[in-house]
Short mmCIF file of C-alpha atoms in Angstrom, two decimals:
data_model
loop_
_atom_site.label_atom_id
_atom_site.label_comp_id
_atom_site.label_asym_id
_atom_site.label_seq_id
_atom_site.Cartn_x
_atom_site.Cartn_y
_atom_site.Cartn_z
CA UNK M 1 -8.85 141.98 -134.11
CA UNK M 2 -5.57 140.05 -135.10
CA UNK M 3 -2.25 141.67 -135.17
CA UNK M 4 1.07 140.42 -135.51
CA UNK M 5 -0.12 136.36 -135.73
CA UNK M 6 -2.10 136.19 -138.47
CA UNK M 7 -3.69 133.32 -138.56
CA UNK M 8 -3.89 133.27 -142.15
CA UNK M 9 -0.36 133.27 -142.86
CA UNK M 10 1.49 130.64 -140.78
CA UNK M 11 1.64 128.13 -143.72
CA UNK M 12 0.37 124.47 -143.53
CA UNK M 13 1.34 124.27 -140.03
CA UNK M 14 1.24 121.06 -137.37
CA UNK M 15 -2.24 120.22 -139.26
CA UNK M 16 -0.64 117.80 -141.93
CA UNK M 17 1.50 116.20 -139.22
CA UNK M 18 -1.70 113.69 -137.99
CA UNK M 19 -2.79 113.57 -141.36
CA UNK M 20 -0.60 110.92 -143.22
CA UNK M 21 -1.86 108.07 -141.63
CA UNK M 22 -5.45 108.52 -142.29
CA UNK M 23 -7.57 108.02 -145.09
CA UNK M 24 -8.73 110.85 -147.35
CA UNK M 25 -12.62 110.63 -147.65
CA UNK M 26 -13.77 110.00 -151.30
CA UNK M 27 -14.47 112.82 -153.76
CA UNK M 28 -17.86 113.74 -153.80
CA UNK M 29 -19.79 115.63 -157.03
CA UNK M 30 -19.89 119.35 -156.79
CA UNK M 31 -23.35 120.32 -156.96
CA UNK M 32 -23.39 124.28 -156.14
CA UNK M 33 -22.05 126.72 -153.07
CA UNK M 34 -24.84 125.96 -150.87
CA UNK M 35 -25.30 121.85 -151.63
CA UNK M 36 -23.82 118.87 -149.25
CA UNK M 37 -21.57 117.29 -151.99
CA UNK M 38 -23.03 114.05 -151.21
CA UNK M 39 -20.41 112.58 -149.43
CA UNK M 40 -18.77 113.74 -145.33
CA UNK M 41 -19.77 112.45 -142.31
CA UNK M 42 -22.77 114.58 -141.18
CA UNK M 43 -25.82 113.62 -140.39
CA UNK M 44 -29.04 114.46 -142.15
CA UNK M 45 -31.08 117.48 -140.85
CA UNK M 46 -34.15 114.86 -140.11
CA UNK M 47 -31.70 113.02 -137.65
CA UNK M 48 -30.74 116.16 -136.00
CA UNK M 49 -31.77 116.66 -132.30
CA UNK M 50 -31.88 120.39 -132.07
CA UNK M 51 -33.44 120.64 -128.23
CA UNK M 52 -30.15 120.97 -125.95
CA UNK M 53 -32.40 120.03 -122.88
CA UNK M 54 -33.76 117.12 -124.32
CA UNK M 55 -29.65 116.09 -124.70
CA UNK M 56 -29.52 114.09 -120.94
CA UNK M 57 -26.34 115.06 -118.94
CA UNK M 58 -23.19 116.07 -121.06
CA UNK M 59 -19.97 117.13 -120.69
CA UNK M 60 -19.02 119.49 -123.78
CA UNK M 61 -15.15 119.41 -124.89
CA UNK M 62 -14.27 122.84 -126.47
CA UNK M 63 -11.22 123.98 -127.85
CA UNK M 64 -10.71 127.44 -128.73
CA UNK M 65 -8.25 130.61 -129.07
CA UNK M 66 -10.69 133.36 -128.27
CA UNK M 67 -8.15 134.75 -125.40
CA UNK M 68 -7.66 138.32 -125.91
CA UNK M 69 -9.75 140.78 -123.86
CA UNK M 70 -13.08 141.39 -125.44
CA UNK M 71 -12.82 137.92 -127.27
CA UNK M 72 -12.50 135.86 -123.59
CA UNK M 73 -15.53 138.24 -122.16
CA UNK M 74 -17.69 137.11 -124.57
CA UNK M 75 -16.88 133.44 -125.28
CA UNK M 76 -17.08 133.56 -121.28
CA UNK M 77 -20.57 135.39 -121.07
CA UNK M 78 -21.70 133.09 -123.52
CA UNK M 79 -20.64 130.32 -121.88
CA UNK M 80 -21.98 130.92 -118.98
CA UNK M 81 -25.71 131.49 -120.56
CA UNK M 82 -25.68 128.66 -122.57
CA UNK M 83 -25.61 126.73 -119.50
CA UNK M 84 -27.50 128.71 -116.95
CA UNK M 85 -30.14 127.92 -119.76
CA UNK M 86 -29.23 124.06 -120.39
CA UNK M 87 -27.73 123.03 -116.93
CA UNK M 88 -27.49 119.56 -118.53
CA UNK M 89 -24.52 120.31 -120.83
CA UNK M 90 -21.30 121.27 -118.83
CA UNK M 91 -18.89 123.30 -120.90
CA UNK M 92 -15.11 122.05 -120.68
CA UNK M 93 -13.56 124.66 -122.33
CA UNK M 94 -9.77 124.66 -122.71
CA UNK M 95 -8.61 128.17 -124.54
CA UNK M 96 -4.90 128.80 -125.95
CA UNK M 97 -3.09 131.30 -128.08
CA UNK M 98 -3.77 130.15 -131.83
CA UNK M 99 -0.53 128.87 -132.29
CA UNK M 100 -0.50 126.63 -129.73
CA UNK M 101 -4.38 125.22 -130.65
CA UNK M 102 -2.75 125.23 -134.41
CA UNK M 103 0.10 122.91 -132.80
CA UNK M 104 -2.15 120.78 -131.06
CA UNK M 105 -5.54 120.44 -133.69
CA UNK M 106 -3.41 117.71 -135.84
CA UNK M 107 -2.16 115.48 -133.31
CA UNK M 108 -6.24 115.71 -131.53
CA UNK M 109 -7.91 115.28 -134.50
CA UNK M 110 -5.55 112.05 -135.47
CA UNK M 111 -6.07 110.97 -131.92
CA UNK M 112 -8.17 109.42 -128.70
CA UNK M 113 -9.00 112.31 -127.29
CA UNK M 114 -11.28 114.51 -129.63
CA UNK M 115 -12.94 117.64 -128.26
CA UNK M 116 -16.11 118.54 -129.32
CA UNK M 117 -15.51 121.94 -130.75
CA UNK M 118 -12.68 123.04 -132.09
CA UNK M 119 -11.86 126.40 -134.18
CA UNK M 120 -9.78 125.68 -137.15
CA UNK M 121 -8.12 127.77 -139.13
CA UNK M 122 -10.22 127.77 -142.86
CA UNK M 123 -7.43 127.87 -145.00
CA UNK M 124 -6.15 124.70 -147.28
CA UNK M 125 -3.10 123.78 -145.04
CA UNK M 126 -5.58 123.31 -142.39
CA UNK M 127 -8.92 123.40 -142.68
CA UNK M 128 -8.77 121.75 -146.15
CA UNK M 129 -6.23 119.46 -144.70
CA UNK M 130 -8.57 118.25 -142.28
CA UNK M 131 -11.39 117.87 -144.63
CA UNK M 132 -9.35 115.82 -147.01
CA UNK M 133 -8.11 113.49 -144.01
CA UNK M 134 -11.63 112.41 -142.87
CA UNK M 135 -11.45 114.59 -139.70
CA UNK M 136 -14.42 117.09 -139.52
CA UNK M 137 -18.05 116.47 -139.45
CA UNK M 138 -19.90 118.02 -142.45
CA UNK M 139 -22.03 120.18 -141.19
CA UNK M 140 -24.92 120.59 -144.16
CA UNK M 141 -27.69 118.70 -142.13
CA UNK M 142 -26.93 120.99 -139.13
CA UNK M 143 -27.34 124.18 -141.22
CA UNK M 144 -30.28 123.06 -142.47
CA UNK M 145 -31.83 122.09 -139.16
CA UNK M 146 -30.62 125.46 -137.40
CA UNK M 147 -31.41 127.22 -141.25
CA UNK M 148 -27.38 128.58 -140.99
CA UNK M 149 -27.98 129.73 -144.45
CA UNK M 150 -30.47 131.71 -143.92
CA UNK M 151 -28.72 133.61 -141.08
CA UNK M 152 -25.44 133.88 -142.73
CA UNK M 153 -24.51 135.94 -146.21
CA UNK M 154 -22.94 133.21 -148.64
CA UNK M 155 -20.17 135.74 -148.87
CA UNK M 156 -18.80 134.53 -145.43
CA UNK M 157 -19.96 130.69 -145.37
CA UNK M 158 -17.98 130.65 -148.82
CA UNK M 159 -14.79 131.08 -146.17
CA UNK M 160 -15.85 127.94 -144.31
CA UNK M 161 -16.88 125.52 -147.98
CA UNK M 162 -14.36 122.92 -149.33
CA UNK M 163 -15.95 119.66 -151.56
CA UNK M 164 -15.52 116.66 -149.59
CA UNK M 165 -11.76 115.61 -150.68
CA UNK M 166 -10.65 119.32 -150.07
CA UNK M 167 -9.89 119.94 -154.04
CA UNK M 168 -12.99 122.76 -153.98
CA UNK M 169 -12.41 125.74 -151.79
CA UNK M 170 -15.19 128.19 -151.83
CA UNK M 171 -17.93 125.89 -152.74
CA UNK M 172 -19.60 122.32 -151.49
CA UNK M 173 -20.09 121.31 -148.06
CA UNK M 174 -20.06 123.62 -144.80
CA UNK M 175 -17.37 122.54 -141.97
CA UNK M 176 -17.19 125.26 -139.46
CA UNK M 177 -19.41 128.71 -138.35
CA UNK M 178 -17.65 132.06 -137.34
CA UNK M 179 -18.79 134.38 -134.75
CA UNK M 180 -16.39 137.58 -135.87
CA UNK M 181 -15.48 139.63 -138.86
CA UNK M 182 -12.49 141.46 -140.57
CA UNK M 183 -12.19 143.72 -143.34
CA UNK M 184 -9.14 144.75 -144.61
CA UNK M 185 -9.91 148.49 -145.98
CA UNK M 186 -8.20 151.99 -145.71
CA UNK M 187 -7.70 154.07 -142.21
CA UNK M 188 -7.15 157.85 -143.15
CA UNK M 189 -6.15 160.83 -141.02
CA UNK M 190 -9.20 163.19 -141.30
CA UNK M 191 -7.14 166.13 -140.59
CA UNK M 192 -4.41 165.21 -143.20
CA UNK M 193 -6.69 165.40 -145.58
CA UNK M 194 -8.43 168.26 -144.59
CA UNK M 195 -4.58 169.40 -144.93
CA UNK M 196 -4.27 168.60 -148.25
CA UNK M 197 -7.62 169.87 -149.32
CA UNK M 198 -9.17 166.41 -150.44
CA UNK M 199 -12.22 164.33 -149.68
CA UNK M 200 -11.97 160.64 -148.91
CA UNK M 201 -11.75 159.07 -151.98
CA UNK M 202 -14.97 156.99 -153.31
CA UNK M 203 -12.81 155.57 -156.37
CA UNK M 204 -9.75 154.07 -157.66
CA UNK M 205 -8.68 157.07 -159.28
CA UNK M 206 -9.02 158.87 -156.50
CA UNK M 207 -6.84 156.94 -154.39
CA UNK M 208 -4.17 157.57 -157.23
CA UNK M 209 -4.50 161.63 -156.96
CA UNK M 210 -4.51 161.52 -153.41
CA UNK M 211 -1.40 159.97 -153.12
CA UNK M 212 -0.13 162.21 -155.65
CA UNK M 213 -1.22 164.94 -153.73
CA UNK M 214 0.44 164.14 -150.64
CA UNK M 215 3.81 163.08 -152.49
CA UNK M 216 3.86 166.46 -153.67
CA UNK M 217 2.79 167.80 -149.88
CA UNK M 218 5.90 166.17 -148.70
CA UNK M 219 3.51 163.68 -146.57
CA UNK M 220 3.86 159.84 -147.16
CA UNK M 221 0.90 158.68 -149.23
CA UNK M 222 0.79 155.37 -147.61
CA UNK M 223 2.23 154.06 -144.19
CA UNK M 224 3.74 149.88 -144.80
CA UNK M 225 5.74 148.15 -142.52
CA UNK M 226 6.70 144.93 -144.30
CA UNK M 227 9.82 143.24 -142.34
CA UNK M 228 7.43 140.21 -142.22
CA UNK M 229 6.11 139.83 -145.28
CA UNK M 230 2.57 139.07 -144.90
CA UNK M 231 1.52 143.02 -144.46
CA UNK M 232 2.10 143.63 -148.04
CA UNK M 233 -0.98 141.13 -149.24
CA UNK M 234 -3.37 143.32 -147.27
CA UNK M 235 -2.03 146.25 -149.22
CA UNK M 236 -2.50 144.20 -152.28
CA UNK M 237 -5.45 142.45 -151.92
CA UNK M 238 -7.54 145.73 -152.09
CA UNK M 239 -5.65 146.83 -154.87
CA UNK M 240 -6.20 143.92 -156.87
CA UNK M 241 -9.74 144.87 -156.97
CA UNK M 242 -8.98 148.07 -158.97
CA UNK M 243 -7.80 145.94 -161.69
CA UNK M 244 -8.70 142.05 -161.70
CA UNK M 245 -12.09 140.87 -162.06
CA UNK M 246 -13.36 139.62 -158.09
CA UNK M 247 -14.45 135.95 -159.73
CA UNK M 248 -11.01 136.02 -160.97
CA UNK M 249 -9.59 136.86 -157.21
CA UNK M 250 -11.64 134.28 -155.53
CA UNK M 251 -10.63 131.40 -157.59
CA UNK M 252 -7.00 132.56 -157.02
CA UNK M 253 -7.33 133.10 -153.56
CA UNK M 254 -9.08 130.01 -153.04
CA UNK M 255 -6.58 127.52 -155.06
CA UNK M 256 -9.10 126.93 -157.44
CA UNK M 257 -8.75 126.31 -161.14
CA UNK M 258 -9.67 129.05 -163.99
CA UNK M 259 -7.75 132.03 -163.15
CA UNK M 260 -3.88 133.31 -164.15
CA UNK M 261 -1.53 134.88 -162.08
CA UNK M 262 0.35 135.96 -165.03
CA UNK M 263 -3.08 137.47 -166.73
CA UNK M 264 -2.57 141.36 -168.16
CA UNK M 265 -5.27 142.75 -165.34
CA UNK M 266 -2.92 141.04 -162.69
CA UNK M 267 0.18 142.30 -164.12
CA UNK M 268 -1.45 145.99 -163.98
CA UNK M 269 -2.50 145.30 -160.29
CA UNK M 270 1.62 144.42 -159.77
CA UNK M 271 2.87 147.69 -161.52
CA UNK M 272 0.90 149.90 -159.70
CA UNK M 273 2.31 148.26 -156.66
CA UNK M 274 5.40 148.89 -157.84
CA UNK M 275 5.16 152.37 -159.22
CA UNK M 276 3.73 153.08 -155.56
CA UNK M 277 7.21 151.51 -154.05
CA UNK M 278 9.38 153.09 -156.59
CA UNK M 279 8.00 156.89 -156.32
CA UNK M 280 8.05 156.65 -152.30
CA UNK M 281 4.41 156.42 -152.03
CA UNK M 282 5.23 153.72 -149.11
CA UNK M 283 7.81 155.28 -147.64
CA UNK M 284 11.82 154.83 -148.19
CA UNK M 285 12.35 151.28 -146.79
CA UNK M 286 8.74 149.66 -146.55
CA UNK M 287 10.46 146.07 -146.34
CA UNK M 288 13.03 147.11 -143.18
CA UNK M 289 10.14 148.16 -140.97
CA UNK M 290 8.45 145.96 -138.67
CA UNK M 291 4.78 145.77 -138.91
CA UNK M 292 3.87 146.71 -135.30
CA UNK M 293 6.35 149.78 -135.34
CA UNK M 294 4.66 151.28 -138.81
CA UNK M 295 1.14 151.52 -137.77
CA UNK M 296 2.86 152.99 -134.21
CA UNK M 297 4.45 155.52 -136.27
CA UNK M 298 1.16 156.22 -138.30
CA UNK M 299 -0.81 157.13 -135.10
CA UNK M 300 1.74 159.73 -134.39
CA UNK M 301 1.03 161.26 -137.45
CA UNK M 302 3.81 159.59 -140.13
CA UNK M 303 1.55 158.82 -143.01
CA UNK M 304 -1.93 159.88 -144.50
CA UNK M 305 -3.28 156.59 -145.68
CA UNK M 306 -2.92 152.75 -143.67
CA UNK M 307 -4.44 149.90 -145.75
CA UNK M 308 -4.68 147.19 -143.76
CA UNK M 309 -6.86 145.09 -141.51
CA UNK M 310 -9.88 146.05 -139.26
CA UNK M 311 -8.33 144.76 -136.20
CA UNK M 312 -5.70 147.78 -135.82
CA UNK M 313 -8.86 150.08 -135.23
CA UNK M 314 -9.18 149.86 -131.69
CA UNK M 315 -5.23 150.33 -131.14
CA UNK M 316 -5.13 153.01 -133.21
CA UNK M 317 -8.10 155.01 -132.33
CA UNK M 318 -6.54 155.25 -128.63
CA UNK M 319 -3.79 157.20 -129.51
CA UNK M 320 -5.58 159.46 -132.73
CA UNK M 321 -9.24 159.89 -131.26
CA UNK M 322 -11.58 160.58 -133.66
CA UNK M 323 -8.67 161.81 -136.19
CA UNK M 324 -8.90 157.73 -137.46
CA UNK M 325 -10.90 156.99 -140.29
CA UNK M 326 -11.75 153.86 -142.14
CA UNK M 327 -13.60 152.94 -145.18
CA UNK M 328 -13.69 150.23 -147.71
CA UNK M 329 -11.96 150.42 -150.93
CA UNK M 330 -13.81 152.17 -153.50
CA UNK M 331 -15.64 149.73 -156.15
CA UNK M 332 -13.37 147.80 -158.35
CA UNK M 333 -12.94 147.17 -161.58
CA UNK M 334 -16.46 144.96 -162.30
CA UNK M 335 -18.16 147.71 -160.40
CA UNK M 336 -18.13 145.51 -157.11
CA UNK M 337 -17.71 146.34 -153.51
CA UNK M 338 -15.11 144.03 -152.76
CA UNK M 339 -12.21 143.58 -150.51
CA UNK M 340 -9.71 141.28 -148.61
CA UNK M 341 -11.47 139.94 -145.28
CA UNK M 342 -12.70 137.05 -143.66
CA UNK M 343 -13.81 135.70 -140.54
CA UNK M 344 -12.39 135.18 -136.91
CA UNK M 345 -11.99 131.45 -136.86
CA UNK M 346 -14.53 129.08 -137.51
CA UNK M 347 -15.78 126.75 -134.64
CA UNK M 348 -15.91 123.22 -136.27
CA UNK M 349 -17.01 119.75 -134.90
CA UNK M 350 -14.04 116.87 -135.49
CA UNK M 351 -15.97 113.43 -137.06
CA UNK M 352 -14.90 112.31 -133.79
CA UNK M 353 -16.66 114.16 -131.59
CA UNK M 354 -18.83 112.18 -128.61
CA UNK M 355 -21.38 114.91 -128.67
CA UNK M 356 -21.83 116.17 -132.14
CA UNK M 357 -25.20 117.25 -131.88
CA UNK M 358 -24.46 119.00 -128.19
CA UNK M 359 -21.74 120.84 -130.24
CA UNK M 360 -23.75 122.06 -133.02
CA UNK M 361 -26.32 123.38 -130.47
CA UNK M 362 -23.35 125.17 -128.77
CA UNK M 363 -22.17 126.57 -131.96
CA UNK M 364 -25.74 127.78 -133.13
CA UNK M 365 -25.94 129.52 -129.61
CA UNK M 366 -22.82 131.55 -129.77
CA UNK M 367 -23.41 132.64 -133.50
CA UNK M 368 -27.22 133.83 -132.55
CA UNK M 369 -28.53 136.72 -133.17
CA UNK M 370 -28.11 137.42 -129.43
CA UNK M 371 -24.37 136.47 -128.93
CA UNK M 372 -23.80 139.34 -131.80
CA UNK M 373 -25.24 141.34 -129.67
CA UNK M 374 -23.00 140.33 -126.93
CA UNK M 375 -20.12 140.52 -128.93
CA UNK M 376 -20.62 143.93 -129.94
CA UNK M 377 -21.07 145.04 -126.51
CA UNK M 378 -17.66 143.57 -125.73
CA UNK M 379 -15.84 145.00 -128.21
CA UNK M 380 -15.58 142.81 -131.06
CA UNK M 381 -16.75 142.70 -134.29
CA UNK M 382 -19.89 140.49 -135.18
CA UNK M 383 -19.92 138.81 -138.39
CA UNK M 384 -23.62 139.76 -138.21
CA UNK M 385 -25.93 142.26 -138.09
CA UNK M 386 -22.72 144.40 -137.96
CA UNK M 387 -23.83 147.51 -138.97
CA UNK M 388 -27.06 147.79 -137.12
CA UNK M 389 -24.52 146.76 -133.90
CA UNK M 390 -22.18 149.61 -134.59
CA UNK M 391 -20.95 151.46 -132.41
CA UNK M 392 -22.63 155.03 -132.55
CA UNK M 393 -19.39 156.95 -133.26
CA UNK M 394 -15.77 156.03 -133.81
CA UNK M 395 -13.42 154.19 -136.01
CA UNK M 396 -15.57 150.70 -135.23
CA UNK M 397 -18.54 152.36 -136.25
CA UNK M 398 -16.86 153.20 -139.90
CA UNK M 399 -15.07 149.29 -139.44
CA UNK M 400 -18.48 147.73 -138.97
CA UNK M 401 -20.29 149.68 -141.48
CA UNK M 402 -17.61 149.13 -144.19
CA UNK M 403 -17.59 144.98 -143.57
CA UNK M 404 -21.68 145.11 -143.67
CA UNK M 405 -21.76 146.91 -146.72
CA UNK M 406 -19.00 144.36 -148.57
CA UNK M 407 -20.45 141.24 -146.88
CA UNK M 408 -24.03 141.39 -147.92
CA UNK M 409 -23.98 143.80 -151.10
CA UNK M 410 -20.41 143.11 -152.18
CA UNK M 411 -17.92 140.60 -152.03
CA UNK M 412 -15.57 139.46 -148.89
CA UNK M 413 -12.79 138.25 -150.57
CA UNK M 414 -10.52 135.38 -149.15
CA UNK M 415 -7.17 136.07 -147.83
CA UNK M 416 -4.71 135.22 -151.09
CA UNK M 417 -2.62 132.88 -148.98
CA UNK M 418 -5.64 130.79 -148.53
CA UNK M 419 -5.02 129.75 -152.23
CA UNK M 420 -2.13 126.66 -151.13
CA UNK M 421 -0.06 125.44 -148.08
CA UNK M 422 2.89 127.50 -149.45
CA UNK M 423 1.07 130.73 -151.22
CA UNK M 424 1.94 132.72 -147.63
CA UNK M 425 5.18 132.22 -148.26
CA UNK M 426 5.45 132.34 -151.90
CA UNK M 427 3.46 135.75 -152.24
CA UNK M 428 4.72 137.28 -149.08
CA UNK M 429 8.37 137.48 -150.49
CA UNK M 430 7.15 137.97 -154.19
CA UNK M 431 5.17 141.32 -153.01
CA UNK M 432 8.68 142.11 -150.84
CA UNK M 433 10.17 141.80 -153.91
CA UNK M 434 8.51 143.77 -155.82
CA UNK M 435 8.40 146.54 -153.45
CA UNK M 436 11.91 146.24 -152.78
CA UNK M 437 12.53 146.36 -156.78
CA UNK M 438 14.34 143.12 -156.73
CA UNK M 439 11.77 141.63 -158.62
CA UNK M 440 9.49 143.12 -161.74
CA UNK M 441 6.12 142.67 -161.84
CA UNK M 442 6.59 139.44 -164.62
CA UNK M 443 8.80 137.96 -162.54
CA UNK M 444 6.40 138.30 -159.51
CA UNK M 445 3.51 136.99 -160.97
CA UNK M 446 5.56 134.32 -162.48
CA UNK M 447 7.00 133.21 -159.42
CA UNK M 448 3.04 133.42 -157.81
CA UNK M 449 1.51 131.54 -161.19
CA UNK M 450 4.22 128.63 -160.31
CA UNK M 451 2.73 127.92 -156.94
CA UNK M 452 -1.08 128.29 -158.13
CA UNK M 453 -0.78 125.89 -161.14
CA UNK M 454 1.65 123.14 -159.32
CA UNK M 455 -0.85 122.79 -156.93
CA UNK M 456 -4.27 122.62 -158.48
CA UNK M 457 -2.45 120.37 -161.00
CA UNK M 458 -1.93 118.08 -157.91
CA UNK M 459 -5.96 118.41 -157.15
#
């Protein structure tokens, strides 16, 4: 449930700072989403000890950022069963706000002192930084001797696959496992539209009368607060869906070759963003208000509509009850279920861990089907079994339901700054641009078509 520091949208960050004085591993061939590329530093899943107990006395380094309320209870619960159950393996856990683990994963990883787990961010500037520089085991054997892929929809290990020299997001070897979900998707008011005499919408075209229908109510359509930026791509990653083709999406969002920024379907998907800012369908000044202050506002009853991220729910729902609403974005233009989302951060081991195979048992333990339990029952969301875990009433129980249903039958699309280092900052002022009619749509997808190409032309 991230707010304010997205994790997705801090750029390249300390990562690259170890990385210039190590070795990138050598390419390895592609040989499909759920194939070892032949190359990384993994073990096979025939050399895999998979029996914690059978381990002899350990000490367990773990790095992590899991310190918010319900995310501490249950890294701590689980903690404290895995080892109740294997008393042989100690856990040393050190936790700290994700910008501070972000500072300090580069200068471990390049280091003496390596823990054994880490989380790491999945996108190019630093998971894919990492990957390129050497740093992470590749985890294929352990999947295979845990059967990961069996447990987990391809649609979220996708988030966690890069090719061994990092120029292949999406696809190739595994290097981390998630325990959480998000979905971005759109909260409604039920009573506003009650109000305004209209059922949620279940398509595209819907969402366009809607907000039609509340422009002419005098209600804002849409509640955006985009002082920083980043809140605009989860507003425009669902969108995007309406008019761009999701294979198209993912290879943009994932820096891959074989898509175009500056493609008509893309272009349409940057209009109606901008016919939405020009005829006050997000408000008068979108761009002057701060993030945290619009979705305040919307809970006391300034807006109809909030498309953003699942991790607002709980927040929200304190202050509107069971007013808040939330589903995922009708089907887009392919006829998929698809939408911007992702996972909380992966838990990786670095290719210098002492105890990789004690850390792959500890990851396989707090991504069982049991920790999901747990996690539900603390509050967060599971990555699996989410919508049999839902909660039996409430905005989480639309939240989980909505990122089941585009997980497993649809498509979880990455976050579109995953694409490069610099897309973050790149598309985050574009999309201000836009909204704030500085820019056109042409120029905009020019601007985000420079970034794409410059840097898969340097893969």
């Amino acid at each position: 449930m991230r707010r304010l520091s997205r994790r997705h949208l801090l750029g390249s960050s300390a990562a690259v700072g170890g990385l210039g004085l190590l070795a990138a591993c050598a390419p390895g061939s592609e040989t499909g989403s759920g194939a070892s590329d032949g190359g990384g530093s993994g073990p096979a899943a025939s050399d895999v000890e998979t029996d914690p107990a059978a381990m002899g006395e350990i000490t367990l380094k773990v790095w992590d950022q899991e310190v918010r309320g319900a995310q501490n209870d249950a890294i701590e619960a689980l903690i404290a069963a895995f080892e109740k159950e294997y008393p042989n393996i100690a856990i040393d856990r050190v936790k700290q706000s994700f910008d501070d683990l972000q500072q300090q994963s580069g200068l471990a990883l390049s280091g003496n002192d390596v823990p054994d787990v880490l989380q790491v961010n999945n996108a190019r500037g630093d998971m894919g930084e990492f990957v390129k520089a050497g740093q992470l085991t590749d985890l294929t054997g352990y999947a295979e001797a845990y059967g990961w892929e069996d447990r987990f929809p391809e649609s979220v290990l996708s988030k966690m696959r890069y090719s061994v020299d990092a120029v292949t997001f999406g696809k190739g070897s595994l290097w981390g496992l998630p325990q959480t979900g998000e979905v971005c998707g759109i909260f409604y008011s039920a009573k506003k539209l009650e109000a305004l005499g209209v059922e949620p919408p279940t398509s595209w075209d819907a969402v366009y009368s809607l907000v039609e229908t509340a422009l002419e109510a005098g209600e804002l359509p849409i509640k955006l607060g985009n002082l920083e930026q980043w809140p605009a791509l989860h507003v425009f990653g669902p969108l995007q869906t309406a008019f761009v083709p999701t294979d198209d999406i993912v290879k943009l969002a994932m820096g891959n070759e074989g898509a175009d920024w500056t493609s008509p379907e893309n272009l349409e998907a940057l209009t109606q963003l901008a016919d939405w800012a020009g005829g006050g369908a997000l408000g008068d000044s979108p761009n002057g208000l701060a993030y945290d202050t619009a979705w305040a506002e919307y809970t006391e009853g300034d807006g109809v509509l909030l498309i953003g991220g699942s991790w607002l729910g709980p927040d929200m729902e304190a202050v509107m009850g069971e007013d808040l609403r939330f589903m995922a974005p009708p089907e887009g233009v392919d006829g998929t279920i698809a939408t911007t989302g992702g996972t909380g951060l992966p838990f990786s081991i670095p290719a210098a861990a002492a105890n990789a195979d004690a850390a792959a048992a500890y990851i396989d333990y707090i991504t069982s089907d049991s920790a999901m339990e747990l996690i539900a029952k603390a509050g967060g969301m599971p990555v699996l079994r989410t919508a049999e875990l839902a909660p039996d009433s409430g905005v989480n129980k639309d939240i989980y339901e909505a990122f089941d249903k585009v997980s497993i039958d649809g498509v979880l699309l990455p976050y579109l700054d995953y694409a490069t280092p610099t897309f973050a900052d790149t598309a985050g002022s574009a999309l201000q641009q836009v909204i704030g009619g500085e820019s056109d749509p042409e120029g905009a997808a020019a601007k985000l078509q420079t970034d794409y190409v410059e840097f898969t032309a340097e893969g």
